[in-house]
Short mmCIF file of C-alpha atoms in Angstrom, two decimals:
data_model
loop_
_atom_site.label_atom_id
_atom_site.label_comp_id
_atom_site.label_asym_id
_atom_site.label_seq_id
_atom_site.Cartn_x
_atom_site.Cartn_y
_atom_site.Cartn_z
CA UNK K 1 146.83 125.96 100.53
CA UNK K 2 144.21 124.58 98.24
CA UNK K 3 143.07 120.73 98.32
CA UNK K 4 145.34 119.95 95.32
CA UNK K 5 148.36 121.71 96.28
CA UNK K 6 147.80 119.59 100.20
CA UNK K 7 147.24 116.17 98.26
CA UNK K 8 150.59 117.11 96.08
CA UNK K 9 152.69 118.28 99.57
CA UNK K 10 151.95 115.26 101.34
CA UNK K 11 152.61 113.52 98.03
CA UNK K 12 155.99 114.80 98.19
CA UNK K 13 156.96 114.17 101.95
CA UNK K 14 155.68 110.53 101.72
CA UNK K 15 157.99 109.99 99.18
CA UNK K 16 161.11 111.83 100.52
CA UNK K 17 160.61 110.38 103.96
CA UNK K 18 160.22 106.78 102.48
CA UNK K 19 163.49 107.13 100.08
CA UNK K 20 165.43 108.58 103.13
CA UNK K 21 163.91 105.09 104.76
CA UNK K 22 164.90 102.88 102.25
CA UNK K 23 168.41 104.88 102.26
CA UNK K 24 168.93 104.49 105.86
CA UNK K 25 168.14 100.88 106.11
CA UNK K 26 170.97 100.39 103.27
CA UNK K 27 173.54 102.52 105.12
CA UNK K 28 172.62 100.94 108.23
CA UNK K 29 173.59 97.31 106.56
CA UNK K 30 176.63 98.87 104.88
CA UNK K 31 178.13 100.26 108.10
CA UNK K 32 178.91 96.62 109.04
CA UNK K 33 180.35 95.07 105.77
CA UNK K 34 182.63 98.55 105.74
CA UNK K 35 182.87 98.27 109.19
CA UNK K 36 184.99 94.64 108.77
CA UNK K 37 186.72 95.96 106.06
CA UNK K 38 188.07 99.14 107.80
CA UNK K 39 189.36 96.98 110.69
CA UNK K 40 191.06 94.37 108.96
CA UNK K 41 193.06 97.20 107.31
CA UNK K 42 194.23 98.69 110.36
CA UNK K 43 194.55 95.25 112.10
CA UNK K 44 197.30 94.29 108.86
CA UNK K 45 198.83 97.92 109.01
CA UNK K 46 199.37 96.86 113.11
CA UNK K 47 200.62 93.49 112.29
CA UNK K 48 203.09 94.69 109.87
CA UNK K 49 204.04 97.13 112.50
CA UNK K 50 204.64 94.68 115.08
CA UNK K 51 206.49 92.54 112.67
CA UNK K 52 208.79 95.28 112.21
CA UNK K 53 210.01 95.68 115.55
CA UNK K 54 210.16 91.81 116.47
CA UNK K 55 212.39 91.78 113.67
CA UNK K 56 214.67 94.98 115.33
CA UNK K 57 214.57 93.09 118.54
CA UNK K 58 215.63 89.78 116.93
CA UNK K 59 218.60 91.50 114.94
CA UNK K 60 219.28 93.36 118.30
CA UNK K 61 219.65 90.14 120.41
CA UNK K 62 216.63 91.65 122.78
CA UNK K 63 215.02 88.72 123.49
CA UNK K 64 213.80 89.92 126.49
CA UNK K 65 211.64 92.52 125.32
CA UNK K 66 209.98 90.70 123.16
CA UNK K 67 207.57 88.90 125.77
CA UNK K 68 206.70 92.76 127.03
CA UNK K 69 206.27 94.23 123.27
CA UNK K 70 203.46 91.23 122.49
CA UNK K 71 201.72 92.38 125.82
CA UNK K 72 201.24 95.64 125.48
CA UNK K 73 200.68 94.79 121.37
CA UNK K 74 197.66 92.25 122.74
CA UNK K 75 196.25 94.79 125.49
CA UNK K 76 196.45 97.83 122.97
CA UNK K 77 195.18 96.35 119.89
CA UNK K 78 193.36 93.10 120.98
CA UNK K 79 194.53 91.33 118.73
CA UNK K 80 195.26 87.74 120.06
CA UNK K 81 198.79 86.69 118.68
CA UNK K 82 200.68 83.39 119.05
CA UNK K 83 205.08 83.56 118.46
CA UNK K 84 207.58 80.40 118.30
CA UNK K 85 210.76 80.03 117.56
CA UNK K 86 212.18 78.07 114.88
CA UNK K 87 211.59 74.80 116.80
CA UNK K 88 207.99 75.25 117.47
CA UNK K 89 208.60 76.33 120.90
CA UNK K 90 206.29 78.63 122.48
CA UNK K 91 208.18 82.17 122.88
CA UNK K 92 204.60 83.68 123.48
CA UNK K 93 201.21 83.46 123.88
CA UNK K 94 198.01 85.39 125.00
CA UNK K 95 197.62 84.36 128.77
CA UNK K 96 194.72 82.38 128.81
CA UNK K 97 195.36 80.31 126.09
CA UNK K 98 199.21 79.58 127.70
CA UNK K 99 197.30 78.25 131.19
CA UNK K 100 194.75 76.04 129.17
CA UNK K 101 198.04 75.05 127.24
CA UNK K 102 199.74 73.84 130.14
CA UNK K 103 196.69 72.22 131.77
CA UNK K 104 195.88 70.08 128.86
CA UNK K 105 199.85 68.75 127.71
CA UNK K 106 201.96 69.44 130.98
CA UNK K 107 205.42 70.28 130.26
CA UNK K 108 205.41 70.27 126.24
CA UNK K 109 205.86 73.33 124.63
CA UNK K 110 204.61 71.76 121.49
CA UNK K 111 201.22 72.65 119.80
CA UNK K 112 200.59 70.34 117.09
CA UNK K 113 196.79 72.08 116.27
CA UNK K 114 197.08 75.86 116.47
CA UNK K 115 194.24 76.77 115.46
CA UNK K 116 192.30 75.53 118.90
CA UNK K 117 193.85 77.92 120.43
CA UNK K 118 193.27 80.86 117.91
CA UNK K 119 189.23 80.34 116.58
CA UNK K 120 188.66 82.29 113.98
CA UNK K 121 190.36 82.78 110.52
CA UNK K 122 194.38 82.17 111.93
CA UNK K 123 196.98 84.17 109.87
CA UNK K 124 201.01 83.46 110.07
CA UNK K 125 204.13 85.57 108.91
CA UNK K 126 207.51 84.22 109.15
CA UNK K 127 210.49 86.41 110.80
CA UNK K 128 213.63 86.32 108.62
CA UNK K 129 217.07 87.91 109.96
CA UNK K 130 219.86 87.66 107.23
CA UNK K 131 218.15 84.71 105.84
CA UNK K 132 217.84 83.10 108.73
CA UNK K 133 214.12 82.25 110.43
CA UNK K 134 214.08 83.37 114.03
CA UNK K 135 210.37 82.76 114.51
CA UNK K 136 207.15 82.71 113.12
CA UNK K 137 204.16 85.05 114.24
CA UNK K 138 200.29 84.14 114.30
CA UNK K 139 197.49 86.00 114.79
CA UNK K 140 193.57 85.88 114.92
CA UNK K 141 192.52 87.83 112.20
CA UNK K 142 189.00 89.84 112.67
CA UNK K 143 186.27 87.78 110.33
CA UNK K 144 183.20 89.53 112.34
CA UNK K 145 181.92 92.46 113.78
CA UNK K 146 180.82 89.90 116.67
CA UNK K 147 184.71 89.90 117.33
CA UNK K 148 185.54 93.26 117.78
CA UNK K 149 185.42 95.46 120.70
CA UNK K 150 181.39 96.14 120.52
CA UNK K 151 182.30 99.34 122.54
CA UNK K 152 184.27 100.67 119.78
CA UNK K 153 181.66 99.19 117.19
CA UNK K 154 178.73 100.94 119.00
CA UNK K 155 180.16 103.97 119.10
CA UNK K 156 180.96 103.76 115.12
CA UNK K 157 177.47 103.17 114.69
CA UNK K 158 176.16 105.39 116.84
CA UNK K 159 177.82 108.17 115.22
CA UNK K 160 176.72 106.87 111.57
CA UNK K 161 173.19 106.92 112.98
CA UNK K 162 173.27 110.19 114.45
CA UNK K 163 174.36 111.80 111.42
CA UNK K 164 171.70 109.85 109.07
CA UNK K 165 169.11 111.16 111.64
CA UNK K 166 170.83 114.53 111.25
CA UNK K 167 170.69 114.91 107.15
CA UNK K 168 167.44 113.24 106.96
CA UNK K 169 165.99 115.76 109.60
CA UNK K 170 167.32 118.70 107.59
CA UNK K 171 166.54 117.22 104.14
CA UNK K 172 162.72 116.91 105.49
CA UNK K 173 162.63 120.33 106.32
CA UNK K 174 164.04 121.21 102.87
CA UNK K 175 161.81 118.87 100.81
CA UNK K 176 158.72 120.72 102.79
CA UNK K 177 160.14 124.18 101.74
CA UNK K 178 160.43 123.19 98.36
CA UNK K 179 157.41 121.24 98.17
CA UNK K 180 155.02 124.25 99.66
CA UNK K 181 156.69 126.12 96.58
CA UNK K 182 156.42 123.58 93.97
CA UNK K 183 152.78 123.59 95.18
CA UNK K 184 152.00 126.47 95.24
CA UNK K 185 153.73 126.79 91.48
CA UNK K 186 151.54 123.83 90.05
CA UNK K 187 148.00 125.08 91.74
CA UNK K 188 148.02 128.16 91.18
CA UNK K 189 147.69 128.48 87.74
CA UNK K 190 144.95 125.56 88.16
CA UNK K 191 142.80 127.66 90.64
CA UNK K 192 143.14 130.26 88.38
CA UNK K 193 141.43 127.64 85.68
CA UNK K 194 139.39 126.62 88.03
CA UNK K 195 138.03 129.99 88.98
CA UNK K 196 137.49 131.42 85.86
CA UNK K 197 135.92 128.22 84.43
CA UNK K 198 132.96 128.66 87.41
CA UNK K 199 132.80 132.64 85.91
CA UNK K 200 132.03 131.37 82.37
CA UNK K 201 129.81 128.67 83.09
CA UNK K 202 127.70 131.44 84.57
CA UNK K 203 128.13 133.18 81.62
CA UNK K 204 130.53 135.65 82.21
CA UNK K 205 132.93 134.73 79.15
CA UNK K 206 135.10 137.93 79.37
CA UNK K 207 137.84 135.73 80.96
CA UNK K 208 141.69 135.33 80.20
CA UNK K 209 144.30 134.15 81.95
CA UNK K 210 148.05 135.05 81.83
CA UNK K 211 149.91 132.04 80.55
CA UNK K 212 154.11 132.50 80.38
CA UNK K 213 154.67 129.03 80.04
CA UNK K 214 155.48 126.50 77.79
CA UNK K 215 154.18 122.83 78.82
CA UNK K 216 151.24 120.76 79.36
CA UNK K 217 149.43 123.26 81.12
CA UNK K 218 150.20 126.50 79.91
CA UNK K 219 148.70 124.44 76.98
CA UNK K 220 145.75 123.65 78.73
CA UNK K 221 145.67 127.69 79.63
CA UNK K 222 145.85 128.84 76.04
CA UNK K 223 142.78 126.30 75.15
CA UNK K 224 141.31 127.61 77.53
CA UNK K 225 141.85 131.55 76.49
CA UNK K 226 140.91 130.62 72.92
CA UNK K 227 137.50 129.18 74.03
CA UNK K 228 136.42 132.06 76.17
CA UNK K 229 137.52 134.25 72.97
CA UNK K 230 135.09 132.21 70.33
CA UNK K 231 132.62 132.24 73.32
CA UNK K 232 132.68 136.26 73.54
CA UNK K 233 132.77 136.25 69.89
CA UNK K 234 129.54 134.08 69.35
CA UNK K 235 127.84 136.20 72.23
CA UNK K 236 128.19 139.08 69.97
CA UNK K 237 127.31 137.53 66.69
CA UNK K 238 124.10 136.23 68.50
CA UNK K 239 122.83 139.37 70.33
CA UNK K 240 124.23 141.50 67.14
CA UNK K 241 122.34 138.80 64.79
CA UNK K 242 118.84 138.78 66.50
CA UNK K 243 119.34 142.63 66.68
CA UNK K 244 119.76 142.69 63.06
CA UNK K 245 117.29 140.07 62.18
CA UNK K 246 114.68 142.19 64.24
CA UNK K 247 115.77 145.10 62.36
CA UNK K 248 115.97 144.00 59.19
CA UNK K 249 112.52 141.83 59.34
CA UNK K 250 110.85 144.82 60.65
CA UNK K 251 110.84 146.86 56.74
CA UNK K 252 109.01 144.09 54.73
CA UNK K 253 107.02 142.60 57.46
CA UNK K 254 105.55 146.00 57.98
CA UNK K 255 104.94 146.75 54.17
CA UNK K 256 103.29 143.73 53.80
CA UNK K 257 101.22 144.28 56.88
CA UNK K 258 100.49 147.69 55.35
CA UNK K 259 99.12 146.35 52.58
CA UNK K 260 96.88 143.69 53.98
CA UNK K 261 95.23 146.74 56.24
CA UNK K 262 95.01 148.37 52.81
CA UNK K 263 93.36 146.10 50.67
CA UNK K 264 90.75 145.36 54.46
CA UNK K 265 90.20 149.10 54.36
CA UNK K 266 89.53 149.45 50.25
CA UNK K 267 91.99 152.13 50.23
CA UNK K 268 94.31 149.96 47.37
CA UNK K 269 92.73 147.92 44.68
CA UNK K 270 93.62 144.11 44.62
CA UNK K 271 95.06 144.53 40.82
CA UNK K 272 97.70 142.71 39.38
CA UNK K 273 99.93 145.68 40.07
CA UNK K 274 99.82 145.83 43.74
CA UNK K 275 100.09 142.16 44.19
CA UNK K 276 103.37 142.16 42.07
CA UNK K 277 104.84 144.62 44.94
CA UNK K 278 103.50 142.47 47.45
CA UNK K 279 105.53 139.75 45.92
CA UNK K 280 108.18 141.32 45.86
CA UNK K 281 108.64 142.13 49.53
CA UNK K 282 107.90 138.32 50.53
CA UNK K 283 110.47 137.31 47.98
CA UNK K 284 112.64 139.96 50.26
CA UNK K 285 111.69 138.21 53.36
CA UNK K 286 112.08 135.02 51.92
CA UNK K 287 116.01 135.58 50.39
CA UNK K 288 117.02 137.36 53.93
CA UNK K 289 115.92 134.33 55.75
CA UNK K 290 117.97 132.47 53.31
CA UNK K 291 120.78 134.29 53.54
CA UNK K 292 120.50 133.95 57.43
CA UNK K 293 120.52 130.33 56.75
CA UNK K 294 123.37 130.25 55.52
CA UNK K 295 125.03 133.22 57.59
CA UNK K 296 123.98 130.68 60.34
CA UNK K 297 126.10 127.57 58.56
CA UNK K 298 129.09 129.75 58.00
CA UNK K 299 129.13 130.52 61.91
CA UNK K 300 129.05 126.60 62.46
CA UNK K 301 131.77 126.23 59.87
CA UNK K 302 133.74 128.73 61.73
CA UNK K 303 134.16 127.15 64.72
CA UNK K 304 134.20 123.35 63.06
CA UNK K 305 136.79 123.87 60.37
CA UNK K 306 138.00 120.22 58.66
CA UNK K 307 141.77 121.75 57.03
CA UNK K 308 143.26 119.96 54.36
CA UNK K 309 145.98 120.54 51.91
CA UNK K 310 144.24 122.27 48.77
CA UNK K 311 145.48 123.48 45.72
CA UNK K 312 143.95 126.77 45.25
CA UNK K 313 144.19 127.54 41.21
CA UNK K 314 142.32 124.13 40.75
CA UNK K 315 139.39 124.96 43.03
CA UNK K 316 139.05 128.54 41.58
CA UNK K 317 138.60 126.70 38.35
CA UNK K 318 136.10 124.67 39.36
CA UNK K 319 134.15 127.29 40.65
CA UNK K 320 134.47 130.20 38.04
CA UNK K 321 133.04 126.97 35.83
CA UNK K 322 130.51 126.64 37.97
CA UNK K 323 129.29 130.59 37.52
CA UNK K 324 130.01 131.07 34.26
CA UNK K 325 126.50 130.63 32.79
CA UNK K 326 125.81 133.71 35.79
CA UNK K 327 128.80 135.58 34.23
CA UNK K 328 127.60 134.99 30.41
CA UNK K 329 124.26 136.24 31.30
CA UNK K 330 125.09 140.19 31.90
CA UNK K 331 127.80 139.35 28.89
CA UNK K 332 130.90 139.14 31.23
CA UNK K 333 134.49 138.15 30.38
CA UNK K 334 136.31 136.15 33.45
CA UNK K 335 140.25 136.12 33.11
CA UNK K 336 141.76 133.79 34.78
CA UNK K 337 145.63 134.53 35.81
CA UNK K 338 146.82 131.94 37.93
CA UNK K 339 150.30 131.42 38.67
CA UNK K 340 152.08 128.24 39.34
CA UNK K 341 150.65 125.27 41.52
CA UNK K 342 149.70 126.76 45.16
CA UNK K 343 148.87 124.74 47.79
CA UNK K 344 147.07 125.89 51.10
CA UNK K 345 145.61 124.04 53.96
CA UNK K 346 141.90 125.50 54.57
CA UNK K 347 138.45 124.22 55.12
CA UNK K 348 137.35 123.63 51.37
CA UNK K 349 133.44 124.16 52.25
CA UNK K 350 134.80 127.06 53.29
CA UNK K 351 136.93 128.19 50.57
CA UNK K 352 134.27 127.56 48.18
CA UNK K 353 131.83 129.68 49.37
CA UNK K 354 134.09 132.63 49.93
CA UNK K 355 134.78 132.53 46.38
CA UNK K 356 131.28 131.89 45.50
CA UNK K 357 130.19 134.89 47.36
CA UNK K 358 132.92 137.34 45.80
CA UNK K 359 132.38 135.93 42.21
CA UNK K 360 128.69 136.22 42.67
CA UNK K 361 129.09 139.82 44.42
CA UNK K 362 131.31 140.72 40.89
CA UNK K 363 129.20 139.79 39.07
CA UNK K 364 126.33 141.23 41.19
CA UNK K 365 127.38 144.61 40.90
CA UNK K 366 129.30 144.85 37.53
CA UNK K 367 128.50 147.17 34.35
CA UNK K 368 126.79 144.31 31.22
CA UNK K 369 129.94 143.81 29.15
CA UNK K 370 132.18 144.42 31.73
CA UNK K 371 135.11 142.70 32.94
CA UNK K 372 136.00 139.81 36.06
CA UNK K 373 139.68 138.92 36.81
CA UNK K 374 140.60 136.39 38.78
CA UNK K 375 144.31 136.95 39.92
CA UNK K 376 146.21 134.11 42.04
CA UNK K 377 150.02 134.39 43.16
CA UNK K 378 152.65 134.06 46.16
CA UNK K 379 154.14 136.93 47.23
CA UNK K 380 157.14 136.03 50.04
CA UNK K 381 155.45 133.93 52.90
CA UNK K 382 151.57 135.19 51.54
CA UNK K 383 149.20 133.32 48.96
CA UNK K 384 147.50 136.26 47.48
CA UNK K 385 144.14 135.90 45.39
CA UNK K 386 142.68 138.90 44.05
CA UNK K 387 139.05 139.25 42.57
CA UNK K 388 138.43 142.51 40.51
CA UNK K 389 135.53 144.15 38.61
CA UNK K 390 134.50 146.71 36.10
CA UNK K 391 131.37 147.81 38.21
CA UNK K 392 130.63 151.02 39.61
CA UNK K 393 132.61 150.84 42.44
CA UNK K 394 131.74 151.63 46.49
CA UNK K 395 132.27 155.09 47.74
CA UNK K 396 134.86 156.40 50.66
CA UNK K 397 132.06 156.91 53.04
CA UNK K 398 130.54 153.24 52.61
CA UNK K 399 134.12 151.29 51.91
CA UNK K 400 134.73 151.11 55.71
CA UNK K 401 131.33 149.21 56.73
CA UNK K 402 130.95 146.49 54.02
CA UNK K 403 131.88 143.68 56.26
CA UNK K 404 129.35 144.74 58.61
CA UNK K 405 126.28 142.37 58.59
CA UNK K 406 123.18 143.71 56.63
CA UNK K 407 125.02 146.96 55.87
CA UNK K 408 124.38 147.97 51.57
CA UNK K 409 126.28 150.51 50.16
CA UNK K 410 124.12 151.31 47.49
CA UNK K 411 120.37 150.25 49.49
CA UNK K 412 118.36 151.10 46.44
CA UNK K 413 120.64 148.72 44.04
CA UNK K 414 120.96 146.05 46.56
CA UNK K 415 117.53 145.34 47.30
CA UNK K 416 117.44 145.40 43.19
CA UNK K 417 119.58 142.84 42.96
CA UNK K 418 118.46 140.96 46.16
CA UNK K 419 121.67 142.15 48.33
CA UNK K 420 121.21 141.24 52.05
CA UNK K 421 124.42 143.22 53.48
CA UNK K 422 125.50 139.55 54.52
CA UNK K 423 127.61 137.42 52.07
CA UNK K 424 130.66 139.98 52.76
CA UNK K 425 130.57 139.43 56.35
CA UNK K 426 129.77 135.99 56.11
CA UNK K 427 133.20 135.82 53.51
CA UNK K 428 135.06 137.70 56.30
CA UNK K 429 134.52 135.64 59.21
CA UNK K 430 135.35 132.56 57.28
CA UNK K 431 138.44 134.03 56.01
CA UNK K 432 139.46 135.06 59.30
CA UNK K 433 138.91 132.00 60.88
CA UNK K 434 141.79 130.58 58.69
CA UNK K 435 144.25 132.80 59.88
CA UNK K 436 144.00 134.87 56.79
CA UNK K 437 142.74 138.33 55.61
CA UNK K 438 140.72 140.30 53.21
CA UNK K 439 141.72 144.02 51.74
CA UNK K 440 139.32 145.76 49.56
CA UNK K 441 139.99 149.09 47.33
CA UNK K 442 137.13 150.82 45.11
CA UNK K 443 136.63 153.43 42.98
CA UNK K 444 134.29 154.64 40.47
CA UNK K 445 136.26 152.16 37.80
CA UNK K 446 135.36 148.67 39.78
CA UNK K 447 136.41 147.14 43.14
CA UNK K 448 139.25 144.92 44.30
CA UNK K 449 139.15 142.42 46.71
CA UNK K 450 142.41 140.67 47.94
CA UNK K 451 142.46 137.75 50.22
CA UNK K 452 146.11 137.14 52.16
CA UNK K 453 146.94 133.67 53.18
CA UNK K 454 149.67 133.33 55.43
CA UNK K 455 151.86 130.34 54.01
#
């Protein structure tokens, strides 16, 4: 058992063997007050009895009797009991109090104070045959467990106790059943946390674990899962990145290398000509490290989106304004088809330069006087904008591999028109981070590109 799921087991048992404490002590001071309770019921239930036959032996004439049916009454019940007749003369009386009776007045057979002879609460019941009072019948009743039998009261107890000591024995052993398994249910899914958390801090991020559950910490456990996913996702951007960056560094570095040996060596003049071409690759250099600039800030946008609610035909407006003088300059027409008011929660950095980087890549690769359409609708539970062109189009072979970082369809064309191979898979993360997803279709007629937003 881990240190946890001991802390949580002895966690439990404190608490079940303290509320089977606190129970006990309360049954333990109900027994008495019940205790009374139950005796004075079957002390009434024997008086009534006895009452019952005085009043057969009355209405019988067997007056005899009577002394012998209030003994055995007193020894079987001991209840101490006190009969006169209808002049206040003593018919009966437990022996002890009839022999301090006669010490203290004689011959009387009066008792003007009853109740010195009975302590306790004193109780009376008159007998009535035909209407006519034959006697009346006192008795002690029980107002303390100090008065009854303490045998019979022990016992009780004793009994009571044993079985408390009984439940509370097996409820123990139940509560450390159930709290092993509770345990065990709560840590393990923690040392499973645990264990893969100690895996990725040494950088093994390849971790997941399964999660079936639906509260705090199967919460915790998805967090947890989605981390180690952007982790093993930025892993692979940066070792695919500096790959790339090496790679794609490598062409103008070495031209321009190439021609500082030349011009060293005299093999190339130092005319206007040649230093144009040098130019020209350092501008290269210069707009890929640019571009990896910014593919750099889209990666931190990724993972750092702000959402807000944002209504989408309003900020395509602003930016097609914002790239119109870009559009007018190859002659251009943008068409703007926007349905009704759509409203999408997104990072609106974000959204921006998605749209900047299709509009621009449009425009980019269109024919002078062609055409840009700018299409916005909602189709079921999906905000749709589509961006389409009049340019030549990307082949079948190539169509697959545009989202691919530093990958040009057309290398001869791109590097004409300062393509990197990056703003489409800097557009795709960002639109993937959203939730959402980008189609394209090409052919030699222009290019469509269709972003899906899940409403």
């Amino acid at each position: 058992m881990s240190k946890l799921g001991k802390k949580l087991f002895i966690i439990f048992l404190i608490l079940v063997v303290f509320s089977m404490l606190l129970v006990g002590l309360f049954i333990n001071y109900s027994i008495g007050e019940r205790f009374d309770d139950f005796i004075n019921l079957q002390q009434q239930e024997s008086i009534e009895e006895l009452l019952e036959m005085l009043r057969e032996n009355f209405e019988a004439g067997s007056r005899n009797e009577i002394n012998s049916l209030l003994n055995n009454f007193v020894r079987t019940h001991r209840i101490p009991v006190w009969l006169e007749d209808r002049d206040g003369n003593i018919i009966f009386a437990p022996t002890q109090h009839h022999q301090m009776m006669r010490r203290m007045m004689g011959d009387s057979h009066m008792v003007t104070e009853r109740s010195d002879f009975l302590p306790g609460q004193s109780r009376r019941e008159e007998i009535y045959v035909e209407d006519s009072l034959q006697a009346t019948l006192y008795w002690q009743e029980v107002s303390s467990r100090e008065q009854i039998d303490s045998e019979l009261y022990n016992y009780f107890r004793r009994n009571v106790f044993q079985a408390i000591i009984f439940s509370a024995l097996i409820v123990i052993v139940l509560v450390i059943i159930i709290s092993f398994i509770i345990s065990r249910i709560i840590t393990e899914p923690l040392i499973k946390l645990k264990n893969a958390a100690f895996k990725v801090a040494e950088g093994d991020f390849d971790q997941k674990i399964s999660n079936n559950g639906d509260d705090e910490l199967a919460e915790l456990i998805t967090a947890f899962n989605q981390m180690t996913e952007k982790l093993v996702k930025l892993e692979k951007i940066r070792k695919e990145s500096a790959s790339d960056l090496a790679h794609e560094l490598r062409t103008p570095i070495t031209t321009i290398k190439g021609y500082i040996e030349a011009f060293e060596d005299g093999k190339i003049s130092l005319n206007q000509e040649n230093l144009d071409e040098l130019k020209e690759e350092i501008a290269r250099m210069v707009s890929l490290i640019e571009k990896l600039k910014e593919f750099a800030e889209a990666q931190n946008k990724i993972f750092n989106l702000q959402k807000e609610q944002i209504e989408i035909n309003k900020l395509i407006k602003n930016v097609s304004k914002k790239k119109l003088k870009q559009i007018e300059s190859k002659n251009i027409k943008l068409n703007l088809e926007l349905e009704k008011e759509l409203i999408i929660e997104a990072d609106k950095d974000s959204l921006i330069q998605i749209l900047n980087n299709l509009i621009e890549n449009a425009v980019k690769y269109n024919r002078d006087n062609g055409k840009i359409t700018i299409k916005s609708c909602q189709r079921d539970n999906n905000i749709i904008i589509q961006i389409s062109d009049t340019g030549y189009g990307i082949s079948r072979e190539d169509l697959p591999y545009i989202f691919e970082r530093f990958y040009r369809a057309d290398k001869s064309r791109s590097s004409e028109n300062g393509g990197t191979g990056i703003g489409l898979a800097v557009t795709k993360e960002l639109i993937e981070a959203h939730g959402a997803k980008i189609e394209v279709d090409s052919n030699n007629n222009g290019s469509i590109f269709k972003i899906i937003f899940p409403v």
